[in-house]
Amino acid sequence: MSELLASPHGTMAVLNEFGLRAKKKYGQNFLINRGVVDQIIDAADISEDDCVLEIGPGIGTMTQLLSEAAGHVVAVEIDHSLEPVLNRTLEDRDNVTILFQDILKTDLKKAAVEYNQGRPLKCVANLPYYITTPILLQLFQEADCFESITVMVQKEVADRILATEKDREYGALSLAVRYYSEPELVCMVSPGSFIPRPGVDSAVLKLNIRKGAPVDADEAFLFALIRAAFNQRRKTLANALSHGLDGSDEAVTREEVQGALEKMGLSPTIRGEKLSLEQYAELSRHLRQKYESAV
Ligand code: SAM
């Protein structure tokens, strides 16, 4: 079996052997800290019964250790030039399938059916930071395909994900993550755990996917409200929402929003960043009533 990569020496040896340089355009920062890889895999709670979806295996550092813990690992990598490297670093590991494609164009439902008989996958990744939010939103669109998502992200993104309405970092991403999952912080990771060193601190989060929606609301309408509120976060909520709901055929007036806020016991001049997920759901139910009563 090939040498483990999760060390500065193991990684440098492979990079030199293949004359490889990390590609910035693909967000390549390879993990060299075995302790961090072990913490990620422990947090993801992987057993032989699990099929893992790894996003961006890179040179195979985490893939090697995931393949020892899991029943099967499906790894999706955009960079085709890593194929000879992965063939070598994962040789003899017959429970690993590598798909060379863009994760944003990957059919996740099909992957769960094909590799795990339709049962939920556990997603594990040291994410490429340039597309963290699009990847998370894509995974949430197919939330039923996952039991949990354990990911390394930029610390600043972790702060936004974990923020509540009391925090400055609170926004649409915090609300989306809380709607689909229960997030927990696993550990903080410093730049020295990667080659090359990223210019930012990192954090590992575990997102435990919910079995059902945590609030009673029409999902599309709820997220149209949330997007509109945070697209214009300096405005009052009533002003922001009355400017139009992106991605929804429906429209609300400033007076309707103010009326709904008053019914909820909130100031009509409140800003969107002060409302919790439960309050957005309640607001959406009040505003929806006019459509339902019109039917
Ligand atoms: N897992 C490796 C590790 O921890 O050392 C590499 C992690 S590196 C931060 C991110 C990886 O995601 C790179 O291998 C990069 O090529 C890959 N990647 C970037 N964009 C991608 C995409 N759209 N779809 C799939 N993989 C992608």
CSV table of C-alpha atoms and ligand atoms in Angstrom, one decimal:
chain,number,residue,atom,x,y,z
A,1,MET,CA,0.0,0.0,0.0
A,2,SER,CA,1.3,3.5,-0.8
A,3,GLU,CA,2.8,5.8,1.8
A,4,LEU,CA,0.3,7.9,3.7
A,5,LEU,CA,0.2,11.5,2.5
A,6,ALA,CA,-1.0,13.3,5.7
A,7,SER,CA,2.4,14.8,6.6
A,8,PRO,CA,4.7,17.5,5.2
A,9,HIS,CA,7.1,14.8,4.0
A,10,GLY,CA,4.5,12.5,2.4
A,11,THR,CA,2.8,15.4,0.5
A,12,MET,CA,6.1,17.0,-0.7
A,13,ALA,CA,7.4,13.6,-1.9
A,14,VAL,CA,4.3,13.2,-4.1
A,15,LEU,CA,4.3,16.8,-5.4
A,16,ASN,CA,8.0,16.5,-6.3
A,17,GLU,CA,7.6,13.0,-7.9
A,18,PHE,CA,4.8,14.2,-10.2
A,19,GLY,CA,6.2,17.7,-10.7
A,20,LEU,CA,3.0,19.1,-9.3
A,21,ARG,CA,2.1,22.6,-8.2
A,22,ALA,CA,-1.1,23.4,-6.3
A,23,LYS,CA,-3.5,25.2,-8.6
A,24,LYS,CA,-4.9,28.4,-7.1
A,25,LYS,CA,-7.8,28.5,-9.6
A,26,TYR,CA,-9.1,25.2,-8.1
A,27,GLY,CA,-8.5,26.3,-4.5
A,28,GLN,CA,-5.9,23.6,-3.9
A,29,ASN,CA,-4.4,23.6,-0.4
A,30,PHE,CA,-3.4,20.1,0.5
A,31,LEU,CA,-3.7,18.9,4.1
A,32,ILE,CA,-0.5,17.9,5.8
A,33,ASN,CA,-1.6,17.5,9.4
A,34,ARG,CA,-2.6,14.0,10.3
A,35,GLY,CA,-4.2,15.1,13.5
A,36,VAL,CA,-6.6,17.4,11.6
A,37,VAL,CA,-7.5,14.6,9.1
A,38,ASP,CA,-8.2,12.3,12.1
A,39,GLN,CA,-10.4,14.9,13.8
A,40,ILE,CA,-12.4,15.4,10.6
A,41,ILE,CA,-13.0,11.6,10.1
A,42,ASP,CA,-13.8,11.1,13.8
A,43,ALA,CA,-16.3,13.9,13.7
A,44,ALA,CA,-17.9,12.5,10.6
A,45,ASP,CA,-18.4,9.3,12.5
A,46,ILE,CA,-17.5,7.0,9.6
A,47,SER,CA,-18.0,3.2,9.9
A,48,GLU,CA,-17.8,0.3,7.4
A,49,ASP,CA,-21.5,0.7,6.8
A,50,ASP,CA,-21.0,4.2,5.4
A,51,CYS,CA,-20.6,5.4,1.9
A,52,VAL,CA,-18.7,8.7,1.9
A,53,LEU,CA,-18.9,11.4,-0.8
A,54,GLU,CA,-15.6,13.3,-0.7
A,55,ILE,CA,-15.5,16.6,-2.6
A,56,GLY,CA,-12.1,17.4,-4.0
A,57,PRO,CA,-9.7,14.6,-3.0
A,58,GLY,CA,-6.7,16.5,-4.4
A,59,ILE,CA,-3.8,14.1,-4.2
A,60,GLY,CA,-5.7,11.7,-2.0
A,61,THR,CA,-4.6,12.7,1.5
A,62,MET,CA,-8.0,12.4,3.2
A,63,THR,CA,-9.2,9.7,0.7
A,64,GLN,CA,-6.6,7.3,1.9
A,65,LEU,CA,-7.8,7.5,5.6
A,66,LEU,CA,-11.5,7.7,4.6
A,67,SER,CA,-11.1,4.4,2.6
A,68,GLU,CA,-9.8,2.7,5.8
A,69,ALA,CA,-12.8,3.8,7.8
A,70,ALA,CA,-15.7,3.6,5.3
A,71,GLY,CA,-17.3,0.9,3.3
A,72,HIS,CA,-17.0,2.9,0.1
A,73,VAL,CA,-15.7,6.3,-0.9
A,74,VAL,CA,-16.8,8.2,-3.9
A,75,ALA,CA,-14.6,11.2,-4.6
A,76,VAL,CA,-15.4,13.9,-7.1
A,77,GLU,CA,-12.4,15.9,-8.4
A,78,ILE,CA,-12.5,18.6,-11.1
A,79,ASP,CA,-8.8,18.6,-11.9
A,80,HIS,CA,-8.2,15.8,-14.4
A,81,SER,CA,-4.4,16.3,-14.2
A,82,LEU,CA,-4.5,14.6,-10.8
A,83,GLU,CA,-5.6,11.3,-12.3
A,84,PRO,CA,-2.1,9.7,-12.5
A,85,VAL,CA,-1.4,10.9,-8.9
A,86,LEU,CA,-4.6,9.5,-7.5
A,87,ASN,CA,-4.0,6.2,-9.4
A,88,ARG,CA,-0.8,5.9,-7.5
A,89,THR,CA,-1.7,7.2,-4.0
A,90,LEU,CA,-4.9,5.2,-3.9
A,91,GLU,CA,-3.6,2.0,-5.6
A,92,ASP,CA,-4.8,-1.2,-3.9
A,93,ARG,CA,-7.7,0.6,-2.4
A,94,ASP,CA,-10.6,-1.1,-4.1
A,95,ASN,CA,-13.4,0.7,-2.2
A,96,VAL,CA,-12.6,4.1,-3.8
A,97,THR,CA,-14.3,5.4,-6.9
A,98,ILE,CA,-13.0,8.7,-8.4
A,99,LEU,CA,-15.2,10.7,-10.6
A,100,PHE,CA,-13.4,13.5,-12.6
A,101,GLN,CA,-16.1,16.1,-12.8
A,102,ASP,CA,-17.3,19.3,-11.3
A,103,ILE,CA,-19.2,18.8,-8.1
A,104,LEU,CA,-21.6,21.6,-9.0
A,105,LYS,CA,-22.6,19.5,-12.1
A,106,THR,CA,-22.8,16.2,-10.3
A,107,ASP,CA,-26.1,14.4,-9.9
A,108,LEU,CA,-26.1,13.7,-6.2
A,109,LYS,CA,-29.3,11.6,-6.2
A,110,LYS,CA,-27.8,9.4,-8.8
A,111,ALA,CA,-24.6,9.0,-6.8
A,112,ALA,CA,-26.6,8.0,-3.7
A,113,VAL,CA,-28.5,5.4,-5.7
A,114,GLU,CA,-25.5,4.1,-7.6
A,115,TYR,CA,-23.1,3.8,-4.7
A,116,ASN,CA,-25.3,3.5,-1.6
A,117,GLN,CA,-28.6,1.9,-2.8
A,118,GLY,CA,-30.3,5.3,-2.4
A,119,ARG,CA,-29.4,5.5,1.3
A,120,PRO,CA,-28.0,8.8,2.6
A,121,LEU,CA,-24.3,9.5,2.1
A,122,LYS,CA,-21.9,11.1,4.5
A,123,CYS,CA,-20.2,14.0,2.8
A,124,VAL,CA,-16.6,14.9,4.0
A,125,ALA,CA,-14.4,17.5,2.4
A,126,ASN,CA,-11.7,20.0,2.7
A,127,LEU,CA,-13.6,22.4,0.4
A,128,PRO,CA,-12.2,24.6,-2.3
A,129,TYR,CA,-12.8,28.0,-0.7
A,130,TYR,CA,-13.7,29.8,-3.9
A,131,ILE,CA,-17.0,28.0,-4.2
A,132,THR,CA,-17.9,27.1,-0.6
A,133,THR,CA,-21.3,28.7,-0.7
A,134,PRO,CA,-22.5,27.3,-4.1
A,135,ILE,CA,-21.4,23.8,-3.0
A,136,LEU,CA,-23.2,23.9,0.3
A,137,LEU,CA,-26.4,25.3,-1.3
A,138,GLN,CA,-26.2,22.5,-4.0
A,139,LEU,CA,-25.8,19.8,-1.2
A,140,PHE,CA,-28.8,21.3,0.6
A,141,GLN,CA,-30.9,21.2,-2.6
A,142,GLU,CA,-30.5,17.4,-2.3
A,143,ALA,CA,-30.4,17.3,1.5
A,144,ASP,CA,-32.3,13.9,1.6
A,145,CYS,CA,-29.2,12.4,0.0
A,146,PHE,CA,-27.1,13.2,3.1
A,147,GLU,CA,-26.9,12.2,6.7
A,148,SER,CA,-24.2,14.7,7.5
A,149,ILE,CA,-21.8,17.1,5.9
A,150,THR,CA,-18.4,17.5,7.6
A,151,VAL,CA,-16.3,20.2,5.9
A,152,MET,CA,-13.3,22.4,6.2
A,153,VAL,CA,-14.2,26.0,5.4
A,154,GLN,CA,-12.6,29.4,5.7
A,155,LYS,CA,-13.0,30.6,9.3
A,156,GLU,CA,-14.9,33.7,8.2
A,157,VAL,CA,-17.4,31.4,6.5
A,158,ALA,CA,-17.7,29.2,9.6
A,159,ASP,CA,-18.4,32.4,11.6
A,160,ARG,CA,-21.2,33.3,9.1
A,161,ILE,CA,-22.7,29.8,9.2
A,162,LEU,CA,-22.7,29.6,13.0
A,163,ALA,CA,-24.0,33.2,13.6
A,164,THR,CA,-27.4,34.0,15.1
A,165,GLU,CA,-29.4,37.1,14.8
A,166,LYS,CA,-27.4,38.5,17.7
A,167,ASP,CA,-24.2,38.5,15.6
A,168,ARG,CA,-22.7,40.8,13.0
A,169,GLU,CA,-21.9,37.9,10.7
A,170,TYR,CA,-25.6,36.8,10.5
A,171,GLY,CA,-27.0,36.5,7.0
A,172,ALA,CA,-28.8,34.4,4.4
A,173,LEU,CA,-26.2,31.6,4.7
A,174,SER,CA,-26.7,31.3,8.5
A,175,LEU,CA,-30.4,30.9,7.9
A,176,ALA,CA,-30.0,28.4,5.0
A,177,VAL,CA,-27.6,26.2,7.0
A,178,ARG,CA,-30.0,26.2,10.0
A,179,TYR,CA,-33.0,25.4,7.9
A,180,TYR,CA,-31.4,22.2,6.5
A,181,SER,CA,-29.1,21.2,9.4
A,182,GLU,CA,-27.9,21.6,12.9
A,183,PRO,CA,-24.3,22.9,12.6
A,184,GLU,CA,-21.5,22.3,15.1
A,185,LEU,CA,-17.9,23.5,15.3
A,186,VAL,CA,-15.5,20.6,15.3
A,187,CYS,CA,-12.1,22.5,15.4
A,188,MET,CA,-10.1,25.5,14.2
A,189,VAL,CA,-7.2,24.9,11.8
A,190,SER,CA,-4.2,27.1,11.2
A,191,PRO,CA,-2.6,27.8,7.8
A,192,GLY,CA,0.4,25.7,8.8
A,193,SER,CA,-1.7,22.5,8.4
A,194,PHE,CA,-1.7,22.9,4.6
A,195,ILE,CA,0.7,23.1,1.6
A,196,PRO,CA,0.6,25.7,0.3
A,197,ARG,CA,-0.4,27.8,3.4
A,198,PRO,CA,-3.7,29.6,2.7
A,199,GLY,CA,-3.9,33.3,3.6
A,200,VAL,CA,-6.7,32.7,6.0
A,201,ASP,CA,-7.6,30.6,9.1
A,202,SER,CA,-9.9,27.6,8.6
A,203,ALA,CA,-12.5,25.7,10.7
A,204,VAL,CA,-14.1,22.3,10.4
A,205,LEU,CA,-17.9,22.2,10.8
A,206,LYS,CA,-20.2,19.3,11.0
A,207,LEU,CA,-23.7,19.9,9.6
A,208,ASN,CA,-26.1,17.3,10.9
A,209,ILE,CA,-28.9,17.1,8.2
A,210,ARG,CA,-32.4,17.5,9.6
A,211,LYS,CA,-35.0,14.8,8.9
A,212,GLY,CA,-37.7,17.4,8.3
A,213,ALA,CA,-38.1,21.2,8.0
A,214,PRO,CA,-37.6,22.9,11.4
A,215,VAL,CA,-40.3,25.5,10.8
A,216,ASP,CA,-43.7,25.6,9.1
A,217,ALA,CA,-43.3,27.6,5.9
A,218,ASP,CA,-43.4,27.4,2.2
A,219,GLU,CA,-39.7,26.8,1.5
A,220,ALA,CA,-39.5,28.7,-1.8
A,221,PHE,CA,-41.4,31.7,-0.5
A,222,LEU,CA,-39.4,31.7,2.8
A,223,PHE,CA,-36.1,31.8,1.0
A,224,ALA,CA,-37.3,34.5,-1.4
A,225,LEU,CA,-38.0,36.6,1.7
A,226,ILE,CA,-34.7,35.9,3.2
A,227,ARG,CA,-32.7,36.6,0.0
A,228,ALA,CA,-34.6,39.9,-0.5
A,229,ALA,CA,-34.0,40.9,3.1
A,230,PHE,CA,-30.2,40.3,3.0
A,231,ASN,CA,-29.7,41.7,-0.5
A,232,GLN,CA,-30.5,45.1,0.9
A,233,ARG,CA,-29.6,44.6,4.6
A,234,ARG,CA,-29.1,48.3,5.3
A,235,LYS,CA,-32.8,48.9,4.6
A,236,THR,CA,-35.7,48.2,6.8
A,237,LEU,CA,-37.2,44.8,6.2
A,238,ALA,CA,-40.4,46.4,4.9
A,239,ASN,CA,-38.5,48.5,2.3
A,240,ALA,CA,-36.3,45.6,1.3
A,241,LEU,CA,-39.1,43.1,0.7
A,242,SER,CA,-41.3,45.6,-1.1
A,243,HIS,CA,-38.6,46.1,-3.7
A,244,GLY,CA,-39.3,42.6,-5.1
A,245,LEU,CA,-38.8,39.0,-4.2
A,246,ASP,CA,-36.1,37.5,-6.4
A,247,GLY,CA,-37.0,34.0,-7.5
A,248,SER,CA,-40.7,34.3,-6.6
A,249,ASP,CA,-43.7,35.3,-8.7
A,250,GLU,CA,-45.2,36.9,-5.6
A,251,ALA,CA,-44.9,40.4,-4.4
A,252,VAL,CA,-45.5,42.2,-1.1
A,253,THR,CA,-46.1,45.8,-0.3
A,254,ARG,CA,-44.4,47.8,2.4
A,255,GLU,CA,-47.7,48.2,4.3
A,256,GLU,CA,-48.3,44.4,4.2
A,257,VAL,CA,-44.9,43.7,5.7
A,258,GLN,CA,-45.3,46.4,8.3
A,259,GLY,CA,-48.8,45.0,9.2
A,260,ALA,CA,-47.4,41.5,9.5
A,261,LEU,CA,-44.5,42.7,11.7
A,262,GLU,CA,-46.9,44.5,14.0
A,263,LYS,CA,-49.0,41.3,14.4
A,264,MET,CA,-45.8,39.6,15.4
A,265,GLY,CA,-45.1,42.2,18.0
A,266,LEU,CA,-42.0,43.6,16.1
A,267,SER,CA,-41.2,47.1,15.1
A,268,PRO,CA,-42.4,48.0,11.6
A,269,THR,CA,-38.9,49.6,11.0
A,270,ILE,CA,-36.9,46.5,12.0
A,271,ARG,CA,-34.1,45.3,9.8
A,272,GLY,CA,-34.0,41.8,8.3
A,273,GLU,CA,-30.8,41.0,10.2
A,274,LYS,CA,-32.7,41.0,13.5
A,275,LEU,CA,-35.1,38.2,12.7
A,276,SER,CA,-34.6,34.5,13.6
A,277,LEU,CA,-35.5,31.6,11.3
A,278,GLU,CA,-38.7,31.1,13.3
A,279,GLN,CA,-39.6,34.7,12.9
A,280,TYR,CA,-39.0,34.6,9.1
A,281,ALA,CA,-41.2,31.5,9.0
A,282,GLU,CA,-43.9,33.4,10.9
A,283,LEU,CA,-43.6,36.4,8.7
A,284,SER,CA,-43.9,34.2,5.6
A,285,ARG,CA,-47.1,32.7,7.0
A,286,HIS,CA,-48.7,36.1,7.6
A,287,LEU,CA,-47.7,37.3,4.1
A,288,ARG,CA,-48.8,34.1,2.5
A,289,GLN,CA,-52.3,34.4,3.9
A,290,LYS,CA,-53.3,36.9,1.2
A,291,TYR,CA,-52.4,34.4,-1.5
A,292,GLU,CA,-54.3,31.6,0.2
A,293,SER,CA,-57.4,33.7,0.8
A,294,ALA,CA,-57.4,34.8,-2.8
A,295,VAL,CA,-57.6,31.1,-4.1
B,1,SAM,N1,-8.8,16.9,-0.1
B,1,SAM,C1,-7.5,17.4,-0.4
B,1,SAM,C2,-6.8,17.7,0.8
B,1,SAM,O1,-7.4,17.9,1.9
B,1,SAM,O2,-5.5,17.8,0.8
B,1,SAM,C3,-7.6,18.7,-1.4
B,1,SAM,C4,-8.4,19.8,-0.8
B,1,SAM,S1,-8.3,21.3,-1.7
B,1,SAM,C5,-8.6,22.5,-0.5
B,1,SAM,C6,-9.8,21.4,-2.7
B,1,SAM,C7,-9.9,20.3,-3.8
B,1,SAM,O3,-11.1,20.5,-4.5
B,1,SAM,C8,-8.8,20.4,-4.9
B,1,SAM,O4,-8.3,19.1,-5.1
B,1,SAM,C9,-9.5,20.9,-6.1
B,1,SAM,O5,-8.9,20.6,-7.3
B,1,SAM,C10,-10.9,20.4,-5.9
B,1,SAM,N2,-12.0,21.2,-6.6
B,1,SAM,C11,-12.0,22.5,-6.8
B,1,SAM,N3,-13.1,22.8,-7.5
B,1,SAM,C12,-13.9,21.7,-7.6
B,1,SAM,C13,-15.1,21.4,-8.2
B,1,SAM,N4,-15.9,22.3,-8.7
B,1,SAM,N5,-15.5,20.1,-8.2
B,1,SAM,C14,-14.8,19.1,-7.6
B,1,SAM,N6,-13.6,19.4,-7.1
B,1,SAM,C15,-13.1,20.6,-7.1
